[in-house]
Short mmCIF file of C-alpha atoms in Angstrom, two decimals:
data_model
loop_
_atom_site.label_atom_id
_atom_site.label_comp_id
_atom_site.label_asym_id
_atom_site.label_seq_id
_atom_site.Cartn_x
_atom_site.Cartn_y
_atom_site.Cartn_z
CA UNK A 25 -238.37 64.88 -132.63
CA UNK A 26 -239.30 68.54 -131.53
CA UNK A 27 -239.53 69.43 -128.08
CA UNK A 28 -242.82 69.39 -126.51
CA UNK A 29 -242.25 73.10 -125.36
CA UNK A 30 -240.99 74.30 -128.62
CA UNK A 31 -242.76 77.46 -130.12
CA UNK A 32 -243.88 77.13 -133.82
CA UNK A 33 -241.75 79.53 -135.72
CA UNK A 34 -243.10 82.76 -136.82
CA UNK A 35 -244.42 82.79 -140.48
CA UNK A 36 -242.69 86.02 -141.98
CA UNK A 37 -245.29 88.75 -142.94
CA UNK A 38 -248.00 87.11 -140.59
CA UNK A 39 -249.54 89.48 -138.04
CA UNK A 40 -249.62 88.33 -134.24
CA UNK A 41 -253.17 87.69 -133.12
CA UNK A 42 -254.76 91.03 -131.77
CA UNK A 43 -257.29 91.06 -129.01
CA UNK A 44 -261.09 91.92 -130.01
CA UNK A 45 -260.85 95.15 -128.14
CA UNK A 46 -257.70 96.30 -130.02
CA UNK A 47 -259.11 95.51 -133.51
CA UNK A 48 -262.33 97.43 -132.68
CA UNK A 49 -260.62 100.61 -131.46
CA UNK A 50 -261.95 103.42 -133.01
CA UNK A 51 -260.27 105.16 -135.82
CA UNK A 52 -261.60 108.69 -135.23
CA UNK A 53 -263.54 110.64 -132.30
CA UNK A 54 -266.52 110.35 -134.79
CA UNK A 55 -266.35 106.53 -134.21
CA UNK A 56 -266.20 106.47 -130.53
CA UNK A 57 -269.52 104.77 -128.96
CA UNK A 58 -270.95 107.00 -125.89
CA UNK A 59 -269.53 110.00 -124.23
CA UNK A 60 -271.87 112.45 -126.05
CA UNK A 61 -272.01 114.96 -123.47
CA UNK A 62 -268.30 115.70 -124.23
CA UNK A 63 -267.80 114.44 -127.99
CA UNK A 64 -271.09 115.79 -129.44
CA UNK A 65 -271.38 118.57 -131.89
CA UNK A 66 -271.44 121.45 -129.06
CA UNK A 67 -269.91 119.36 -126.38
CA UNK A 68 -266.44 120.78 -124.57
CA UNK A 69 -264.04 118.67 -126.32
CA UNK A 70 -265.52 119.15 -129.80
CA UNK A 71 -265.45 122.98 -129.21
CA UNK A 72 -261.94 122.85 -128.02
CA UNK A 73 -260.65 121.28 -131.00
CA UNK A 74 -262.48 123.42 -133.55
CA UNK A 75 -261.32 126.56 -131.75
CA UNK A 76 -257.73 125.01 -131.41
CA UNK A 77 -257.78 125.73 -127.74
CA UNK A 78 -257.05 122.36 -126.53
CA UNK A 79 -255.66 122.17 -123.07
CA UNK A 80 -254.69 119.70 -120.34
CA UNK A 81 -257.32 117.23 -119.27
CA UNK A 82 -258.42 115.04 -116.62
CA UNK A 83 -260.71 112.16 -117.41
CA UNK A 84 -262.70 110.75 -114.42
CA UNK A 85 -264.91 107.66 -115.12
CA UNK A 86 -264.95 103.95 -114.20
CA UNK A 87 -263.25 101.31 -116.34
CA UNK A 88 -264.00 100.62 -119.84
CA UNK A 89 -265.42 103.77 -120.91
CA UNK A 90 -262.83 104.77 -123.46
CA UNK A 91 -260.57 107.31 -121.58
CA UNK A 92 -257.54 105.73 -123.25
CA UNK A 93 -259.05 105.84 -126.71
CA UNK A 94 -260.31 109.15 -126.51
CA UNK A 95 -256.76 110.40 -125.57
CA UNK A 96 -255.29 108.50 -128.35
CA UNK A 97 -257.46 110.09 -130.81
CA UNK A 98 -256.88 113.56 -129.69
CA UNK A 99 -253.12 113.10 -130.14
CA UNK A 100 -254.16 112.38 -133.83
CA UNK A 101 -256.81 115.39 -133.93
CA UNK A 102 -253.90 117.72 -132.87
CA UNK A 103 -250.94 116.05 -134.51
CA UNK A 104 -249.08 115.50 -131.29
CA UNK A 105 -247.07 112.49 -130.31
CA UNK A 106 -248.92 110.04 -127.94
CA UNK A 107 -246.80 108.86 -125.09
CA UNK A 108 -248.88 106.54 -122.61
CA UNK A 109 -247.55 105.93 -119.21
CA UNK A 110 -249.18 104.07 -116.18
CA UNK A 111 -248.60 105.51 -112.58
CA UNK A 112 -248.82 102.41 -111.15
CA UNK A 113 -245.58 101.44 -112.97
CA UNK A 114 -243.62 104.64 -113.38
CA UNK A 115 -241.28 106.11 -111.03
CA UNK A 116 -239.32 109.60 -110.85
CA UNK A 117 -236.64 108.34 -113.02
CA UNK A 118 -239.12 107.22 -115.66
CA UNK A 119 -240.83 110.52 -115.75
CA UNK A 120 -237.51 112.28 -116.27
CA UNK A 121 -236.87 110.34 -119.40
CA UNK A 122 -240.50 111.17 -120.40
CA UNK A 123 -239.97 114.84 -119.84
CA UNK A 124 -236.69 114.97 -121.77
CA UNK A 125 -237.92 113.10 -124.81
CA UNK A 126 -240.81 115.40 -124.81
CA UNK A 127 -238.46 118.56 -124.64
CA UNK A 128 -236.29 117.02 -127.71
CA UNK A 129 -239.57 116.78 -129.81
CA UNK A 130 -240.45 120.18 -128.77
CA UNK A 131 -236.95 121.44 -130.23
CA UNK A 132 -237.67 119.54 -133.42
CA UNK A 133 -241.32 121.23 -133.79
CA UNK A 134 -243.26 118.40 -132.57
CA UNK A 135 -245.46 118.36 -129.45
CA UNK A 136 -246.47 115.69 -127.08
CA UNK A 137 -249.54 114.54 -125.53
CA UNK A 138 -248.62 112.82 -122.34
CA UNK A 139 -251.55 110.25 -121.44
CA UNK A 140 -250.87 109.24 -117.65
CA UNK A 141 -253.31 106.23 -116.77
CA UNK A 142 -254.36 105.91 -113.17
CA UNK A 143 -252.68 109.61 -112.43
CA UNK A 144 -254.25 109.50 -108.67
CA UNK A 145 -251.42 106.92 -107.80
CA UNK A 146 -248.74 109.52 -108.16
CA UNK A 147 -247.97 111.17 -105.00
CA UNK A 148 -247.82 115.03 -104.37
CA UNK A 149 -244.44 115.39 -105.27
CA UNK A 150 -244.73 113.40 -108.57
CA UNK A 151 -248.10 115.30 -109.40
CA UNK A 152 -246.06 118.61 -108.71
CA UNK A 153 -243.36 117.42 -111.16
CA UNK A 154 -245.79 117.66 -114.29
CA UNK A 155 -246.53 121.31 -113.56
CA UNK A 156 -243.40 123.09 -115.19
CA UNK A 157 -243.62 120.91 -118.17
CA UNK A 158 -247.32 121.90 -118.73
CA UNK A 159 -246.88 125.46 -118.06
CA UNK A 160 -244.13 125.81 -120.68
CA UNK A 161 -245.69 123.76 -123.08
CA UNK A 162 -243.29 120.72 -123.34
CA UNK A 163 -246.44 118.50 -122.80
CA UNK A 164 -250.05 118.50 -123.01
CA UNK A 165 -251.37 116.26 -120.24
CA UNK A 166 -254.45 113.97 -120.25
CA UNK A 167 -254.57 111.90 -116.95
CA UNK A 168 -257.37 109.27 -116.37
CA UNK A 169 -258.44 108.42 -113.14
CA UNK A 170 -261.20 106.41 -111.58
CA UNK A 171 -261.11 108.21 -108.41
CA UNK A 172 -262.74 111.46 -107.51
CA UNK A 173 -259.84 114.00 -108.64
CA UNK A 174 -261.00 116.57 -106.21
CA UNK A 175 -259.90 114.24 -103.44
CA UNK A 176 -256.86 112.63 -105.16
CA UNK A 177 -255.21 115.24 -107.25
CA UNK A 178 -253.29 118.51 -106.10
CA UNK A 179 -255.14 121.70 -106.28
CA UNK A 180 -252.21 122.97 -108.36
CA UNK A 181 -252.62 120.28 -110.92
CA UNK A 182 -256.46 120.46 -110.95
CA UNK A 183 -256.06 124.42 -111.50
CA UNK A 184 -254.17 123.77 -114.87
CA UNK A 185 -256.30 121.04 -116.24
CA UNK A 186 -260.03 120.73 -116.84
CA UNK A 187 -261.98 117.88 -115.44
CA UNK A 188 -264.13 115.94 -117.93
CA UNK A 189 -266.60 113.18 -116.36
CA UNK A 190 -266.87 110.07 -118.46
CA UNK A 191 -270.14 107.84 -117.81
CA UNK A 192 -270.68 104.45 -118.01
CA UNK A 193 -271.83 103.00 -121.38
CA UNK A 194 -275.58 102.65 -121.57
CA UNK A 195 -277.02 99.22 -122.79
CA UNK A 196 -277.66 100.83 -126.13
CA UNK A 197 -274.04 101.89 -126.58
CA UNK A 198 -272.92 98.36 -125.60
CA UNK A 199 -275.21 96.93 -128.23
CA UNK A 200 -274.01 99.09 -130.68
CA UNK A 201 -270.57 97.86 -129.62
CA UNK A 202 -271.85 94.47 -130.07
CA UNK A 203 -272.99 95.05 -133.46
CA UNK A 204 -269.52 96.57 -134.35
CA UNK A 205 -267.74 93.53 -133.16
CA UNK A 206 -270.46 91.18 -135.54
CA UNK A 207 -269.66 93.29 -138.58
CA UNK A 208 -265.69 92.82 -138.01
CA UNK A 209 -266.04 88.99 -137.32
CA UNK A 210 -268.35 88.80 -140.33
CA UNK A 211 -270.62 86.71 -138.21
CA UNK A 212 -273.67 86.84 -135.75
CA UNK A 213 -272.97 86.14 -132.27
CA UNK A 214 -273.86 82.79 -131.11
CA UNK A 215 -276.40 83.81 -128.65
CA UNK A 216 -280.13 83.81 -128.40
CA UNK A 217 -281.86 87.14 -127.66
CA UNK A 218 -282.02 86.74 -123.93
CA UNK A 219 -278.70 85.74 -123.70
CA UNK A 220 -277.27 88.42 -125.72
CA UNK A 221 -279.10 90.92 -123.11
CA UNK A 222 -277.42 89.16 -120.43
CA UNK A 223 -273.96 89.55 -121.77
CA UNK A 224 -274.68 93.23 -122.00
CA UNK A 225 -275.73 93.37 -118.46
CA UNK A 226 -272.76 91.40 -117.31
CA UNK A 227 -270.61 93.98 -118.82
CA UNK A 228 -272.20 96.59 -116.62
CA UNK A 229 -271.35 99.63 -118.51
CA UNK A 230 -267.72 98.64 -119.36
CA UNK A 231 -266.66 98.48 -122.90
CA UNK A 232 -263.71 96.38 -122.53
CA UNK A 233 -265.24 93.90 -120.48
CA UNK A 234 -268.20 93.59 -123.00
CA UNK A 235 -265.54 92.83 -125.74
CA UNK A 236 -263.80 90.41 -123.68
CA UNK A 237 -267.03 88.48 -123.24
CA UNK A 238 -268.01 88.55 -127.02
CA UNK A 239 -264.56 87.22 -127.73
CA UNK A 240 -265.12 84.29 -125.90
CA UNK A 241 -268.74 83.97 -127.22
CA UNK A 242 -267.13 84.09 -130.81
CA UNK A 243 -265.38 80.76 -130.26
CA UNK A 244 -268.70 79.03 -129.77
CA UNK A 245 -270.08 76.94 -132.63
CA UNK A 246 -273.61 76.39 -130.96
CA UNK A 247 -276.21 78.99 -130.18
CA UNK A 248 -276.01 79.26 -126.47
CA UNK A 249 -279.06 80.64 -124.37
CA UNK A 250 -279.05 82.17 -120.85
CA UNK A 251 -278.75 79.04 -118.89
CA UNK A 252 -275.71 78.29 -120.80
CA UNK A 253 -273.98 81.28 -120.05
CA UNK A 254 -273.09 80.55 -116.73
CA UNK A 255 -271.38 77.18 -117.51
CA UNK A 256 -269.36 79.04 -120.34
CA UNK A 257 -268.55 82.20 -119.08
CA UNK A 258 -266.07 82.75 -116.33
CA UNK A 259 -268.62 85.29 -114.47
CA UNK A 260 -271.96 84.43 -113.30
CA UNK A 261 -274.75 86.25 -114.89
CA UNK A 262 -276.54 88.30 -112.17
CA UNK A 263 -280.23 87.02 -110.99
CA UNK A 264 -281.65 90.55 -110.96
CA UNK A 265 -280.34 92.71 -113.71
CA UNK A 266 -282.78 91.77 -116.65
CA UNK A 267 -283.34 95.12 -117.96
CA UNK A 268 -279.86 97.03 -117.80
CA UNK A 269 -281.81 99.67 -115.18
CA UNK A 270 -282.77 96.94 -112.61
CA UNK A 271 -279.58 97.64 -110.52
CA UNK A 272 -280.68 101.01 -110.15
CA UNK A 273 -284.17 100.29 -109.68
CA UNK A 274 -283.38 98.06 -106.90
CA UNK A 275 -281.13 100.19 -104.98
CA UNK A 276 -284.00 102.91 -105.38
CA UNK A 277 -286.42 100.67 -103.78
CA UNK A 278 -283.82 99.86 -100.92
CA UNK A 279 -283.25 103.43 -100.27
CA UNK A 280 -287.08 104.31 -100.48
CA UNK A 281 -287.84 101.49 -98.16
CA UNK A 282 -285.43 102.93 -95.72
CA UNK A 283 -286.59 106.47 -96.04
CA UNK A 284 -290.25 104.93 -95.47
CA UNK A 285 -289.38 103.15 -92.09
CA UNK A 286 -290.44 99.71 -93.42
CA UNK A 287 -287.47 97.31 -92.06
CA UNK A 288 -289.17 94.35 -93.75
CA UNK A 289 -289.17 95.93 -97.21
CA UNK A 290 -285.71 97.12 -96.72
CA UNK A 291 -284.48 93.54 -95.72
CA UNK A 292 -286.12 91.95 -98.79
CA UNK A 293 -284.43 94.55 -101.26
CA UNK A 294 -281.10 93.86 -99.42
CA UNK A 295 -281.63 90.51 -99.76
CA UNK A 296 -282.43 90.70 -103.66
CA UNK A 297 -279.33 92.74 -104.23
CA UNK A 298 -276.94 90.25 -102.28
CA UNK A 299 -278.48 87.37 -103.86
CA UNK A 300 -278.02 89.03 -107.32
CA UNK A 301 -274.54 89.16 -106.98
CA UNK A 302 -274.09 92.65 -105.82
CA UNK A 303 -270.79 93.92 -104.34
CA UNK A 304 -271.81 94.35 -100.37
CA UNK A 305 -269.06 97.38 -100.39
CA UNK A 306 -271.58 99.27 -102.78
CA UNK A 307 -274.35 98.59 -100.43
CA UNK A 308 -272.49 99.44 -97.55
CA UNK A 309 -271.49 102.66 -99.00
CA UNK A 310 -275.00 103.60 -100.07
CA UNK A 311 -276.15 102.61 -96.63
CA UNK A 312 -273.82 105.23 -95.23
CA UNK A 313 -275.14 107.78 -97.62
CA UNK A 314 -278.67 107.23 -96.52
CA UNK A 315 -277.68 107.38 -92.82
CA UNK A 316 -276.22 111.33 -93.50
CA UNK A 317 -279.11 112.27 -96.27
CA UNK A 318 -282.24 110.95 -94.68
CA UNK A 319 -281.37 110.46 -90.92
CA UNK A 320 -278.78 113.18 -90.33
CA UNK A 321 -278.90 114.55 -86.89
CA UNK A 322 -282.15 113.04 -85.94
CA UNK A 323 -279.94 110.14 -85.01
CA UNK A 324 -276.22 111.00 -85.07
CA UNK A 325 -275.65 107.11 -84.27
CA UNK A 326 -276.99 105.81 -87.57
CA UNK A 327 -273.81 107.03 -89.42
CA UNK A 328 -271.66 105.41 -86.93
CA UNK A 329 -273.77 101.97 -87.13
CA UNK A 330 -273.24 101.76 -91.03
CA UNK A 331 -269.61 102.53 -90.72
CA UNK A 332 -269.33 99.83 -88.04
CA UNK A 333 -271.30 97.46 -90.26
CA UNK A 334 -268.95 98.27 -93.32
CA UNK A 335 -265.82 97.70 -91.10
CA UNK A 336 -267.46 94.41 -89.78
CA UNK A 337 -268.25 93.04 -93.35
CA UNK A 338 -264.41 93.89 -94.48
CA UNK A 339 -263.08 91.83 -91.55
CA UNK A 340 -265.66 88.83 -91.86
CA UNK A 341 -266.41 88.93 -95.66
CA UNK A 342 -269.19 86.96 -97.23
CA UNK A 343 -271.41 85.65 -96.28
CA UNK A 344 -270.95 86.11 -92.64
CA UNK A 345 -270.45 89.90 -92.86
CA UNK A 346 -273.38 90.56 -94.89
CA UNK A 347 -275.51 90.05 -91.37
CA UNK A 348 -273.79 93.15 -90.28
CA UNK A 349 -275.04 95.11 -93.29
CA UNK A 350 -278.71 93.38 -92.30
CA UNK A 351 -278.42 94.94 -88.74
CA UNK A 352 -277.59 98.15 -90.10
CA UNK A 353 -280.18 98.68 -92.64
CA UNK A 354 -283.08 97.50 -89.71
CA UNK A 355 -281.40 100.24 -87.74
CA UNK A 356 -281.80 102.86 -90.54
CA UNK A 357 -285.27 102.03 -91.19
CA UNK A 358 -286.27 102.28 -87.78
CA UNK A 359 -284.34 105.51 -87.12
CA UNK A 360 -286.24 108.74 -86.84
CA UNK A 361 -285.97 110.79 -90.27
CA UNK A 362 -284.66 114.24 -91.07
CA UNK A 363 -283.35 115.64 -94.23
CA UNK A 364 -282.56 119.10 -92.57
CA UNK A 365 -278.67 118.73 -92.77
CA UNK A 366 -278.82 117.68 -96.50
CA UNK A 367 -281.32 120.63 -97.12
CA UNK A 368 -279.30 123.09 -95.17
CA UNK A 369 -276.00 122.24 -96.98
CA UNK A 370 -277.53 122.63 -100.49
CA UNK A 371 -278.72 125.97 -99.45
CA UNK A 372 -275.39 126.98 -98.12
CA UNK A 373 -273.67 125.81 -101.19
CA UNK A 374 -275.90 128.01 -103.22
CA UNK A 375 -275.02 130.88 -101.32
CA UNK A 376 -271.56 130.25 -101.50
CA UNK A 377 -271.69 129.91 -105.23
CA UNK A 378 -273.66 133.35 -105.24
CA UNK A 379 -271.40 135.06 -102.77
CA UNK A 380 -267.82 133.52 -103.37
CA UNK A 381 -265.92 136.64 -103.45
CA UNK A 382 -267.16 138.10 -100.22
CA UNK A 383 -264.41 138.52 -97.22
CA UNK A 384 -265.20 137.32 -93.68
CA UNK A 385 -265.98 140.40 -91.64
CA UNK A 386 -262.53 141.64 -90.08
CA UNK A 387 -263.11 141.23 -86.53
CA UNK A 388 -263.02 137.44 -86.87
CA UNK A 389 -259.67 137.63 -89.02
CA UNK A 390 -256.41 137.15 -87.45
CA UNK A 391 -253.85 139.73 -87.30
CA UNK A 392 -250.38 138.35 -87.11
CA UNK A 393 -248.64 141.39 -88.34
CA UNK A 394 -248.84 145.17 -87.32
CA UNK A 395 -250.07 146.30 -90.64
CA UNK A 396 -252.91 143.89 -90.34
CA UNK A 397 -253.84 145.09 -87.06
CA UNK A 398 -253.63 148.66 -88.47
CA UNK A 399 -256.15 147.64 -90.90
CA UNK A 400 -258.77 146.30 -88.42
CA UNK A 401 -257.98 142.69 -88.60
CA UNK A 402 -259.31 141.30 -85.19
CA UNK A 403 -260.56 144.50 -84.15
CA UNK A 404 -263.75 144.19 -81.77
CA UNK A 405 -263.53 140.32 -81.58
CA UNK A 406 -265.18 138.81 -78.43
CA UNK A 407 -263.63 135.56 -77.28
CA UNK A 408 -266.82 133.47 -76.48
CA UNK A 409 -265.22 131.67 -73.63
CA UNK A 410 -264.80 135.03 -71.71
CA UNK A 411 -268.58 135.84 -72.23
CA UNK A 412 -271.66 134.89 -69.96
CA UNK A 413 -272.97 131.66 -71.26
CA UNK A 414 -269.94 131.38 -73.36
CA UNK A 415 -271.66 132.77 -76.17
CA UNK A 416 -270.77 136.56 -77.77
CA UNK A 417 -273.78 136.77 -79.98
CA UNK A 418 -271.25 138.34 -82.75
CA UNK A 419 -272.06 137.86 -86.57
CA UNK A 420 -269.73 135.52 -88.68
CA UNK A 421 -271.28 136.11 -91.89
CA UNK A 422 -269.66 138.42 -94.60
CA UNK A 423 -271.17 142.03 -93.73
CA UNK A 424 -272.85 142.30 -97.07
CA UNK A 425 -275.08 139.39 -96.34
CA UNK A 426 -278.21 139.37 -94.37
CA UNK A 427 -277.95 136.54 -91.83
CA UNK A 428 -279.79 133.68 -93.45
CA UNK A 429 -281.31 130.49 -91.79
CA UNK A 430 -280.17 127.22 -93.42
CA UNK A 431 -280.61 124.52 -90.83
CA UNK A 432 -283.96 123.88 -89.57
CA UNK A 433 -284.18 120.78 -87.67
CA UNK A 434 -287.07 118.71 -87.72
CA UNK A 435 -288.94 118.04 -84.32
CA UNK A 436 -287.98 114.32 -84.39
CA UNK A 437 -285.34 112.19 -82.56
CA UNK A 438 -282.19 114.28 -81.70
CA UNK A 439 -282.87 117.00 -83.46
CA UNK A 440 -285.61 118.28 -81.02
CA UNK A 441 -282.91 118.92 -78.74
CA UNK A 442 -280.88 120.62 -81.39
CA UNK A 443 -283.86 122.86 -82.24
CA UNK A 444 -284.05 123.90 -78.59
CA UNK A 445 -280.30 124.89 -78.64
CA UNK A 446 -280.84 126.94 -81.85
CA UNK A 447 -284.07 128.80 -80.27
CA UNK A 448 -281.93 129.38 -77.13
CA UNK A 449 -278.65 130.96 -79.00
CA UNK A 450 -281.07 133.02 -81.26
CA UNK A 451 -282.74 134.28 -78.16
CA UNK A 452 -279.17 135.38 -76.58
CA UNK A 453 -278.16 136.62 -79.84
CA UNK A 454 -281.09 139.12 -80.00
CA UNK A 455 -280.38 140.17 -76.29
CA UNK A 456 -276.82 140.45 -76.83
CA UNK A 457 -277.52 142.75 -80.28
CA UNK A 458 -280.11 144.99 -78.10
CA UNK A 459 -277.49 145.65 -75.39
CA UNK A 460 -274.71 146.58 -77.51
#
């Protein structure tokens, strides 16, 4: 009698079961669903491939949008060997082996496309380790990250790779994926039209998540409606995302209610999103953004209130921690409003892009060497603490720029005080420049 835990013998020639996501993997870049902004006829990747100038890349985007698939297909398009590693499971010894194998391939006339998943998890030294192999052509690096690369990746690595942002898949993209799955399975999904829309909403722009949900659905014999989904799926259907855009509609409603100083409407939309299953951490992040974008220095405490509410939620969890978010949203709604900092920063960024090659005036540059002193570095600098009112009135913009005005505080809240300070310093500056 066979043991209860015996594994059935494999049938020679029989293929092991493959997940639906693997079976539906596109065979060419033309088959990729979504990401038209980088894969379209005149998009960056297409132009690189046509011109034969494909260089190292960083794919930045949420999970399940095709980062690994596109990297694999790029290797096929360029006849490179595809090697995939994950920064989570790969250390320095493994990296050395990968680079050595790539060198051997290169000596034999074959290049290597090295795909590094979660590349932001490598530390600075590990990231630096890629540089010489990228520069000498041993590897063409394609890194994937869900985190902002400008914060998580070394500047040296960023300067040698082009960052391409991948977007969440739209409901239309996900529906195309569902239709492709039906064609492969040679049967329709056992879902009512409304339940089908709900499954697409549950995937929330993640193609891999959608295919995992569909794989469960294909095992059902009877047709399932929306109510039946909660009993059959391991994930609860959100109560508010009925069109695919409702998530963004509600966060917009919450943001505009706060901007409009309506605490009751703000509480309502916050509650709608929480009861719909929204991640409270996402809401805490958006509320902090509201504090710096719509309130700013009119009430500097608003940002602190949001960060404290966020921290309180992290410590208490749901549902107790959600009260801290409610308290913060009321504070934001009733705080004085100003977008002066937001507007000033946008103006400063525009100026920086236009005049990015201009040097600071020499009088505010340090002169640690004799040569630099002879060149006039630091000459004429007036130490503000030694001046009357601790204010020299000197100019700090590049000499080629006529002094601009970016920050114009509103006559609301704490910005009233800042407005008077700006006027005070402007008056002093004018007096100092007249007397000099």
